[in-house]
PDB file of C-alpha atoms and ligand atoms in Angstrom:
ATOM      1  CA  MET Y   1      -9.482  12.996   5.101  1.00  0.00           C
ATOM      2  CA  THR Y   2      -5.904  13.722   4.124  1.00  0.00           C
ATOM      3  CA  ASP Y   3      -4.603  13.365   0.590  1.00  0.00           C
ATOM      4  CA  ASP Y   4      -1.422  11.360   0.617  1.00  0.00           C
ATOM      5  CA  PRO Y   5       1.207  13.274  -1.363  1.00  0.00           C
ATOM      6  CA  SER Y   6       3.646  10.353  -1.272  1.00  0.00           C
ATOM      7  CA  PRO Y   7       3.538   7.372  -3.664  1.00  0.00           C
ATOM      8  CA  ASP Y   8       1.058   4.631  -2.823  1.00  0.00           C
ATOM      9  CA  PRO Y   9       2.298   2.375  -0.009  1.00  0.00           C
ATOM     10  CA  PRO Y  10       3.440  -1.117  -1.030  1.00  0.00           C
ATOM     11  CA  PRO Y  11       0.406  -3.412  -1.447  1.00  0.00           C
ATOM     12  CA  HIS Y  12       1.209  -5.514   1.622  1.00  0.00           C
ATOM     13  CA  VAL Y  13       1.344  -2.376   3.783  1.00  0.00           C
ATOM     14  CA  GLN Y  14      -2.046  -1.134   2.566  1.00  0.00           C
ATOM     15  CA  ARG Y  15      -3.587  -4.597   2.971  1.00  0.00           C
ATOM     16  CA  ALA Y  16      -2.349  -4.880   6.579  1.00  0.00           C
ATOM     17  CA  ALA Y  17      -3.599  -1.363   7.380  1.00  0.00           C
ATOM     18  CA  VAL Y  18      -7.068  -2.146   6.008  1.00  0.00           C
ATOM     19  CA  ARG Y  19      -7.231  -5.475   7.857  1.00  0.00           C
ATOM     20  CA  ASP Y  20      -6.083  -3.991  11.168  1.00  0.00           C
ATOM     21  CA  GLY Y  21      -8.339  -0.966  10.709  1.00  0.00           C
ATOM     22  CA  TYR Y  22     -11.468  -3.077  10.212  1.00  0.00           C
ATOM     23  CA  ASP Y  23     -10.455  -5.421  13.032  1.00  0.00           C
ATOM     24  CA  GLY Y  24     -10.359  -2.389  15.314  1.00  0.00           C
ATOM     25  CA  MET Y  25     -13.479  -0.626  14.066  1.00  0.00           C
ATOM     26  CA  ALA Y  26     -15.838  -3.428  13.020  1.00  0.00           C
ATOM     27  CA  ALA Y  27     -18.538  -2.388  15.487  1.00  0.00           C
ATOM     28  CA  ALA Y  28     -18.247   1.319  14.613  1.00  0.00           C
ATOM     29  CA  TYR Y  29     -18.494   0.699  10.852  1.00  0.00           C
ATOM     30  CA  SER Y  30     -21.361  -1.699  11.301  1.00  0.00           C
ATOM     31  CA  ARG Y  31     -23.258   0.822  13.432  1.00  0.00           C
ATOM     32  CA  GLU Y  32     -22.848   3.549  10.804  1.00  0.00           C
ATOM     33  CA  ARG Y  33     -23.656   1.358   7.796  1.00  0.00           C
ATOM     34  CA  ASP Y  34     -26.880   2.402   6.132  1.00  0.00           C
ATOM     35  CA  ALA Y  35     -28.337   0.418   3.241  1.00  0.00           C
ATOM     36  CA  PRO Y  36     -29.719   2.757   0.572  1.00  0.00           C
ATOM     37  CA  GLU Y  37     -28.900   0.065  -1.993  1.00  0.00           C
ATOM     38  CA  ALA Y  38     -31.171  -2.528  -0.344  1.00  0.00           C
ATOM     39  CA  PRO Y  39     -33.604  -2.553  -3.324  1.00  0.00           C
ATOM     40  CA  LEU Y  40     -30.692  -3.056  -5.737  1.00  0.00           C
ATOM     41  CA  VAL Y  41     -29.361  -5.922  -3.626  1.00  0.00           C
ATOM     42  CA  ALA Y  42     -32.815  -7.515  -3.497  1.00  0.00           C
ATOM     43  CA  SER Y  43     -33.294  -7.364  -7.265  1.00  0.00           C
ATOM     44  CA  PHE Y  44     -29.760  -8.702  -7.869  1.00  0.00           C
ATOM     45  CA  LEU Y  45     -30.412 -11.662  -5.548  1.00  0.00           C
ATOM     46  CA  ASP Y  46     -33.946 -12.317  -6.804  1.00  0.00           C
ATOM     47  CA  PRO Y  47     -33.053 -14.472  -9.891  1.00  0.00           C
ATOM     48  CA  LEU Y  48     -31.002 -16.894  -7.767  1.00  0.00           C
ATOM     49  CA  ASP Y  49     -32.640 -20.315  -7.450  1.00  0.00           C
ATOM     50  CA  ASP Y  50     -32.392 -23.084  -4.877  1.00  0.00           C
ATOM     51  CA  GLY Y  51     -28.884 -24.550  -4.989  1.00  0.00           C
ATOM     52  CA  ASP Y  52     -27.346 -21.530  -6.749  1.00  0.00           C
ATOM     53  CA  ARG Y  53     -24.166 -20.159  -5.212  1.00  0.00           C
ATOM     54  CA  LEU Y  54     -23.291 -16.587  -4.282  1.00  0.00           C
ATOM     55  CA  LEU Y  55     -19.929 -15.150  -3.241  1.00  0.00           C
ATOM     56  CA  ASP Y  56     -19.944 -11.911  -1.212  1.00  0.00           C
ATOM     57  CA  ALA Y  57     -16.386 -10.641  -1.692  1.00  0.00           C
ATOM     58  CA  GLY Y  58     -15.391  -8.366   1.169  1.00  0.00           C
ATOM     59  CA  CYS Y  59     -18.609  -9.286   2.982  1.00  0.00           C
ATOM     60  CA  GLY Y  60     -17.643  -7.307   6.078  1.00  0.00           C
ATOM     61  CA  GLN Y  61     -20.298  -7.389   8.801  1.00  0.00           C
ATOM     62  CA  GLY Y  62     -22.718  -9.480   6.715  1.00  0.00           C
ATOM     63  CA  THR Y  63     -24.940  -6.629   5.550  1.00  0.00           C
ATOM     64  CA  PRO Y  64     -26.475  -5.613   3.197  1.00  0.00           C
ATOM     65  CA  VAL Y  65     -25.972  -8.798   1.166  1.00  0.00           C
ATOM     66  CA  LEU Y  66     -25.501 -11.937   3.252  1.00  0.00           C
ATOM     67  CA  ASN Y  67     -28.417 -11.071   5.554  1.00  0.00           C
ATOM     68  CA  ARG Y  68     -30.686 -10.866   2.461  1.00  0.00           C
ATOM     69  CA  VAL Y  69     -29.725 -14.107   0.711  1.00  0.00           C
ATOM     70  CA  PRO Y  70     -32.875 -16.115  -0.076  1.00  0.00           C
ATOM     71  CA  ALA Y  71     -33.276 -19.497   1.646  1.00  0.00           C
ATOM     72  CA  GLY Y  72     -31.946 -22.300  -0.534  1.00  0.00           C
ATOM     73  CA  VAL Y  73     -29.115 -20.240  -2.028  1.00  0.00           C
ATOM     74  CA  ASP Y  74     -25.624 -21.286  -0.861  1.00  0.00           C
ATOM     75  CA  ALA Y  75     -23.702 -18.179   0.140  1.00  0.00           C
ATOM     76  CA  VAL Y  76     -20.067 -17.723   1.053  1.00  0.00           C
ATOM     77  CA  GLY Y  77     -18.558 -14.537   2.453  1.00  0.00           C
ATOM     78  CA  VAL Y  78     -14.846 -13.811   2.170  1.00  0.00           C
ATOM     79  CA  ASP Y  79     -13.136 -11.033   4.106  1.00  0.00           C
ATOM     80  CA  LEU Y  80      -9.703 -10.029   5.405  1.00  0.00           C
ATOM     81  CA  SER Y  81     -10.958  -8.999   8.824  1.00  0.00           C
ATOM     82  CA  THR Y  82     -11.653 -11.552  11.539  1.00  0.00           C
ATOM     83  CA  SER Y  83     -13.718  -9.034  13.513  1.00  0.00           C
ATOM     84  CA  MET Y  84     -15.938  -8.246  10.533  1.00  0.00           C
ATOM     85  CA  LEU Y  85     -16.434 -11.969   9.901  1.00  0.00           C
ATOM     86  CA  GLY Y  86     -17.402 -12.351  13.569  1.00  0.00           C
ATOM     87  CA  LEU Y  87     -20.218  -9.819  13.085  1.00  0.00           C
ATOM     88  CA  ALA Y  88     -21.289 -11.502   9.840  1.00  0.00           C
ATOM     89  CA  ARG Y  89     -21.576 -14.812  11.701  1.00  0.00           C
ATOM     90  CA  GLN Y  90     -24.280 -13.293  13.944  1.00  0.00           C
ATOM     91  CA  ARG Y  91     -26.330 -12.085  10.976  1.00  0.00           C
ATOM     92  CA  ALA Y  92     -26.057 -14.549   8.163  1.00  0.00           C
ATOM     93  CA  ASP Y  93     -26.439 -18.221   7.445  1.00  0.00           C
ATOM     94  CA  ALA Y  94     -23.423 -18.370   5.134  1.00  0.00           C
ATOM     95  CA  ALA Y  95     -20.029 -20.011   4.978  1.00  0.00           C
ATOM     96  CA  LEU Y  96     -17.532 -17.378   6.127  1.00  0.00           C
ATOM     97  CA  VAL Y  97     -13.881 -17.553   5.195  1.00  0.00           C
ATOM     98  CA  ARG Y  98     -10.933 -15.307   5.922  1.00  0.00           C
ATOM     99  CA  GLY Y  99      -9.214 -14.544   2.634  1.00  0.00           C
ATOM    100  CA  ASP Y 100      -8.013 -11.970   0.157  1.00  0.00           C
ATOM    101  CA  LEU Y 101      -9.837 -10.704  -2.916  1.00  0.00           C
ATOM    102  CA  THR Y 102      -6.691 -11.124  -5.028  1.00  0.00           C
ATOM    103  CA  ARG Y 103      -6.477 -14.844  -4.152  1.00  0.00           C
ATOM    104  CA  LEU Y 104     -10.006 -16.012  -3.475  1.00  0.00           C
ATOM    105  CA  PRO Y 105     -10.291 -19.302  -1.574  1.00  0.00           C
ATOM    106  CA  VAL Y 106     -12.974 -20.427  -4.035  1.00  0.00           C
ATOM    107  CA  ALA Y 107     -12.787 -22.982  -6.878  1.00  0.00           C
ATOM    108  CA  ALA Y 108     -13.001 -21.993 -10.542  1.00  0.00           C
ATOM    109  CA  ASP Y 109     -16.505 -21.754 -12.093  1.00  0.00           C
ATOM    110  CA  ALA Y 110     -17.988 -22.342  -8.628  1.00  0.00           C
ATOM    111  CA  VAL Y 111     -20.495 -19.512  -8.197  1.00  0.00           C
ATOM    112  CA  ASP Y 112     -23.445 -18.041 -10.099  1.00  0.00           C
ATOM    113  CA  ALA Y 113     -23.120 -14.505  -8.763  1.00  0.00           C
ATOM    114  CA  VAL Y 114     -20.569 -12.285  -7.000  1.00  0.00           C
ATOM    115  CA  THR Y 115     -21.251  -9.186  -4.920  1.00  0.00           C
ATOM    116  CA  ALA Y 116     -18.440  -6.815  -3.906  1.00  0.00           C
ATOM    117  CA  LEU Y 117     -19.862  -3.786  -2.129  1.00  0.00           C
ATOM    118  CA  HIS Y 118     -17.358  -1.170  -0.952  1.00  0.00           C
ATOM    119  CA  SER Y 119     -14.534  -3.723  -0.747  1.00  0.00           C
ATOM    120  CA  VAL Y 120     -12.475  -3.417  -3.947  1.00  0.00           C
ATOM    121  CA  ILE Y 121     -12.013   0.298  -3.153  1.00  0.00           C
ATOM    122  CA  HIS Y 122      -9.702  -0.778  -0.304  1.00  0.00           C
ATOM    123  CA  VAL Y 123      -7.525  -3.041  -2.464  1.00  0.00           C
ATOM    124  CA  PRO Y 124      -4.269  -1.436  -3.657  1.00  0.00           C
ATOM    125  CA  VAL Y 125      -5.099   0.105  -7.026  1.00  0.00           C
ATOM    126  CA  SER Y 126      -2.376  -1.873  -8.828  1.00  0.00           C
ATOM    127  CA  GLU Y 127      -4.225  -5.058  -7.800  1.00  0.00           C
ATOM    128  CA  HIS Y 128      -7.727  -4.169  -9.049  1.00  0.00           C
ATOM    129  CA  PRO Y 129      -7.221  -6.014 -12.367  1.00  0.00           C
ATOM    130  CA  ALA Y 130      -6.183  -9.131 -10.424  1.00  0.00           C
ATOM    131  CA  VAL Y 131      -9.361  -8.910  -8.320  1.00  0.00           C
ATOM    132  CA  PHE Y 132     -11.586  -8.701 -11.419  1.00  0.00           C
ATOM    133  CA  GLN Y 133      -9.727 -11.657 -12.929  1.00  0.00           C
ATOM    134  CA  GLU Y 134     -10.410 -13.573  -9.710  1.00  0.00           C
ATOM    135  CA  PHE Y 135     -14.125 -12.717  -9.959  1.00  0.00           C
ATOM    136  CA  ALA Y 136     -14.075 -14.026 -13.560  1.00  0.00           C
ATOM    137  CA  ARG Y 137     -12.258 -17.195 -12.485  1.00  0.00           C
ATOM    138  CA  VAL Y 138     -14.711 -18.152  -9.724  1.00  0.00           C
ATOM    139  CA  LEU Y 139     -17.879 -17.239 -11.679  1.00  0.00           C
ATOM    140  CA  ARG Y 140     -19.452 -19.718 -14.060  1.00  0.00           C
ATOM    141  CA  PRO Y 141     -19.641 -18.518 -17.682  1.00  0.00           C
ATOM    142  CA  GLY Y 142     -22.489 -16.012 -17.945  1.00  0.00           C
ATOM    143  CA  GLY Y 143     -22.405 -15.373 -14.176  1.00  0.00           C
ATOM    144  CA  ARG Y 144     -23.345 -11.979 -12.715  1.00  0.00           C
ATOM    145  CA  LEU Y 145     -21.395  -9.362 -10.739  1.00  0.00           C
ATOM    146  CA  TYR Y 146     -22.613  -6.468  -8.555  1.00  0.00           C
ATOM    147  CA  LEU Y 147     -19.718  -4.126  -7.738  1.00  0.00           C
ATOM    148  CA  THR Y 148     -19.517  -0.688  -6.143  1.00  0.00           C
ATOM    149  CA  ALA Y 149     -16.867   1.630  -7.532  1.00  0.00           C
ATOM    150  CA  ALA Y 150     -15.806   5.246  -7.125  1.00  0.00           C
ATOM    151  CA  THR Y 151     -17.881   7.587  -9.285  1.00  0.00           C
ATOM    152  CA  GLY Y 152     -15.376  10.215 -10.422  1.00  0.00           C
ATOM    153  CA  GLU Y 153     -13.210  10.169 -13.536  1.00  0.00           C
ATOM    154  CA  ASP Y 154     -10.052  10.692 -11.464  1.00  0.00           C
ATOM    155  CA  GLY Y 155      -8.508   8.049  -9.311  1.00  0.00           C
ATOM    156  CA  TRP Y 156      -7.646   8.636  -5.647  1.00  0.00           C
ATOM    157  CA  SER Y 157      -5.485   7.007  -3.031  1.00  0.00           C
ATOM    158  CA  GLY Y 158      -5.256   8.077   0.566  1.00  0.00           C
ATOM    159  CA  ALA Y 159      -6.028   7.426   4.170  1.00  0.00           C
ATOM    160  CA  ASN Y 160      -8.022   8.757   7.090  1.00  0.00           C
ATOM    161  CA  GLU Y 161      -6.274   8.378  10.430  1.00  0.00           C
ATOM    162  CA  ASP Y 162      -9.467   8.451  12.488  1.00  0.00           C
ATOM    163  CA  TRP Y 163     -12.228   7.171  10.240  1.00  0.00           C
ATOM    164  CA  LEU Y 164     -15.722   7.576  11.691  1.00  0.00           C
ATOM    165  CA  GLY Y 165     -14.121   8.730  14.948  1.00  0.00           C
ATOM    166  CA  SER Y 166     -13.016   5.162  15.643  1.00  0.00           C
ATOM    167  CA  GLY Y 167      -9.368   6.059  16.228  1.00  0.00           C
ATOM    168  CA  GLU Y 168      -8.462   3.602  13.461  1.00  0.00           C
ATOM    169  CA  LEU Y 169      -6.591   4.362  10.253  1.00  0.00           C
ATOM    170  CA  MET Y 170      -8.333   3.369   7.041  1.00  0.00           C
ATOM    171  CA  ALA Y 171      -6.934   3.395   3.483  1.00  0.00           C
ATOM    172  CA  TRP Y 172      -8.591   3.451   0.070  1.00  0.00           C
ATOM    173  CA  SER Y 173      -7.338   3.447  -3.496  1.00  0.00           C
ATOM    174  CA  PHE Y 174      -9.126   3.352  -6.796  1.00  0.00           C
ATOM    175  CA  PRO Y 175      -8.744   4.431 -10.404  1.00  0.00           C
ATOM    176  CA  GLY Y 176     -11.331   6.571 -12.205  1.00  0.00           C
ATOM    177  CA  ILE Y 177     -14.623   4.966 -13.176  1.00  0.00           C
ATOM    178  CA  ASP Y 178     -13.609   4.599 -16.834  1.00  0.00           C
ATOM    179  CA  ARG Y 179     -10.526   2.617 -15.894  1.00  0.00           C
ATOM    180  CA  THR Y 180     -12.648   0.394 -13.683  1.00  0.00           C
ATOM    181  CA  ARG Y 181     -15.030  -0.237 -16.592  1.00  0.00           C
ATOM    182  CA  GLY Y 182     -12.032  -1.009 -18.836  1.00  0.00           C
ATOM    183  CA  GLN Y 183     -10.522  -3.401 -16.289  1.00  0.00           C
ATOM    184  CA  LEU Y 184     -13.856  -5.220 -16.030  1.00  0.00           C
ATOM    185  CA  ARG Y 185     -13.992  -5.535 -19.823  1.00  0.00           C
ATOM    186  CA  GLU Y 186     -10.451  -6.895 -19.895  1.00  0.00           C
ATOM    187  CA  ALA Y 187     -11.439  -9.517 -17.312  1.00  0.00           C
ATOM    188  CA  GLY Y 188     -14.323 -10.648 -19.572  1.00  0.00           C
ATOM    189  CA  PHE Y 189     -17.268  -8.693 -18.116  1.00  0.00           C
ATOM    190  CA  ARG Y 190     -19.921  -6.665 -19.931  1.00  0.00           C
ATOM    191  CA  VAL Y 191     -21.428  -3.869 -17.840  1.00  0.00           C
ATOM    192  CA  THR Y 192     -25.213  -4.178 -18.096  1.00  0.00           C
ATOM    193  CA  ALA Y 193     -26.380  -1.348 -15.806  1.00  0.00           C
ATOM    194  CA  GLU Y 194     -25.087   1.420 -13.546  1.00  0.00           C
ATOM    195  CA  ARG Y 195     -26.688   3.436 -10.755  1.00  0.00           C
ATOM    196  CA  VAL Y 196     -25.143   6.252  -8.719  1.00  0.00           C
ATOM    197  CA  LEU Y 197     -26.260   6.364  -5.073  1.00  0.00           C
ATOM    198  CA  ASP Y 198     -25.303   8.474  -2.090  1.00  0.00           C
ATOM    199  CA  ASP Y 199     -22.820   7.124   0.388  1.00  0.00           C
ATOM    200  CA  THR Y 200     -23.727   4.271   2.675  1.00  0.00           C
ATOM    201  CA  VAL Y 201     -21.978   5.405   5.834  1.00  0.00           C
ATOM    202  CA  ALA Y 202     -24.308   7.864   7.482  1.00  0.00           C
ATOM    203  CA  ASP Y 203     -21.772   9.981   9.357  1.00  0.00           C
ATOM    204  CA  ASP Y 204     -19.021  10.099   6.751  1.00  0.00           C
ATOM    205  CA  ASP Y 205     -19.240  13.659   5.451  1.00  0.00           C
ATOM    206  CA  ASP Y 206     -16.563  12.991   2.839  1.00  0.00           C
ATOM    207  CA  GLY Y 207     -18.310   9.930   1.496  1.00  0.00           C
ATOM    208  CA  GLY Y 208     -19.905  11.332  -1.652  1.00  0.00           C
ATOM    209  CA  ALA Y 209     -21.613   9.119  -4.181  1.00  0.00           C
ATOM    210  CA  TRP Y 210     -20.696   5.638  -5.419  1.00  0.00           C
ATOM    211  CA  THR Y 211     -21.398   3.866  -8.676  1.00  0.00           C
ATOM    212  CA  HIS Y 212     -23.225   0.557  -8.436  1.00  0.00           C
ATOM    213  CA  LEU Y 213     -22.159  -1.498 -11.445  1.00  0.00           C
ATOM    214  CA  PHE Y 214     -23.913  -4.616 -12.690  1.00  0.00           C
ATOM    215  CA  ALA Y 215     -22.002  -6.820 -15.102  1.00  0.00           C
ATOM    216  CA  ARG Y 216     -22.173 -10.223 -16.730  1.00  0.00           C
ATOM    217  CA  LEU Y 217     -19.281 -12.538 -17.507  1.00  0.00           C
ATOM    218  CA  ALA Y 218     -18.967 -13.694 -21.097  1.00  0.00           C
ATOM    219  CA  LYS Y 219     -20.595 -17.086 -21.741  1.00  0.00           C
ATOM    220  CA  GLU Y 220     -17.326 -18.748 -22.785  1.00  0.00           C
TER     221      GLU Y 220
HETATM  222  C1  SAM W   1     -16.369  -0.864   3.714  1.00  0.00           C
HETATM  223  S1  SAM W   1     -16.354  -2.547   4.259  1.00  0.00           S
HETATM  224  C2  SAM W   1     -17.711  -3.178   3.288  1.00  0.00           C
HETATM  225  C3  SAM W   1     -18.420  -4.315   3.957  1.00  0.00           C
HETATM  226  C4  SAM W   1     -19.742  -4.701   3.260  1.00  0.00           C
HETATM  227  N1  SAM W   1     -19.474  -5.314   1.961  1.00  0.00           N
HETATM  228  C5  SAM W   1     -20.584  -3.480   3.078  1.00  0.00           C
HETATM  229  O1  SAM W   1     -20.979  -3.188   1.942  1.00  0.00           O
HETATM  230  O2  SAM W   1     -20.876  -2.815   4.082  1.00  0.00           O
HETATM  231  C6  SAM W   1     -14.982  -3.206   3.353  1.00  0.00           C
HETATM  232  C7  SAM W   1     -14.713  -4.668   3.673  1.00  0.00           C
HETATM  233  O3  SAM W   1     -13.805  -5.183   2.689  1.00  0.00           O
HETATM  234  C8  SAM W   1     -12.833  -5.974   3.340  1.00  0.00           C
HETATM  235  N2  SAM W   1     -11.611  -5.988   2.518  1.00  0.00           N
HETATM  236  C9  SAM W   1     -10.847  -4.936   2.168  1.00  0.00           C
HETATM  237  N3  SAM W   1      -9.811  -5.341   1.417  1.00  0.00           N
HETATM  238  C10 SAM W   1      -9.931  -6.694   1.290  1.00  0.00           C
HETATM  239  C11 SAM W   1      -9.169  -7.696   0.630  1.00  0.00           C
HETATM  240  N4  SAM W   1      -8.049  -7.389  -0.052  1.00  0.00           N
HETATM  241  N5  SAM W   1      -9.585  -8.968   0.710  1.00  0.00           N
HETATM  242  C12 SAM W   1     -10.704  -9.301   1.422  1.00  0.00           C
HETATM  243  N6  SAM W   1     -11.473  -8.391   2.055  1.00  0.00           N
HETATM  244  C13 SAM W   1     -11.085  -7.100   2.001  1.00  0.00           C
HETATM  245  C14 SAM W   1     -12.617  -5.276   4.676  1.00  0.00           C
HETATM  246  O4  SAM W   1     -12.023  -6.115   5.635  1.00  0.00           O
HETATM  247  C15 SAM W   1     -14.032  -4.845   5.034  1.00  0.00           C
HETATM  248  O5  SAM W   1     -14.713  -5.821   5.779  1.00  0.00           O
END
């Protein structure tokens, strides 16, 4: 992985790189994706009742969330990448929509829970507050969020020109964990629990550990 010494690319450039990267490497990522957080996903989904609605934001290939949604729960997956959505379609009984986390194609107060596993870390760092405000907009008051975030105190932006040996460029950017917590608070969330787990992509030596954050939106 190469640190990028230059300023962050403009948001539209990073977004296009991430979209094209996942379009080109959907199968490779999906093959490498492990699910050490499966028990956390299961306990997050467990309180959902028949007719409740879940948004998986940056659902990718449909694992490890959409393929675990209990029968009776209405799930929607949103993702930038058509190829990732194509894989999700084979695995999940969910509505799947191409869209951007900063402008979710979802009505206000429409969902009971939002999951965003390893997706916000690809959004240009200047747009993370907008993503959390979108999560707050689409969640009903008191709704729940499960988010993965970078674990370190320092932020990082950069790219890997051949991620997972796929030949595709992939870009990430995130602030330190404290800034993420602060941005969640500013969007109206209260963090209720955190767990640090090892990386989810088996062959990514640089992966490190990620923080799994559980939060609840204020009731009003
Ligand atoms: C590392 S994959 C994670 C997929 C799945 N959530 C998981 O945990 O394996 C990141 C996904 O986020 C999507 N993504 C990245 N930036 C996005 C954005 N701005 N809007 C929507 N989806 C985005 C990518 O297309 C990709 O499918």
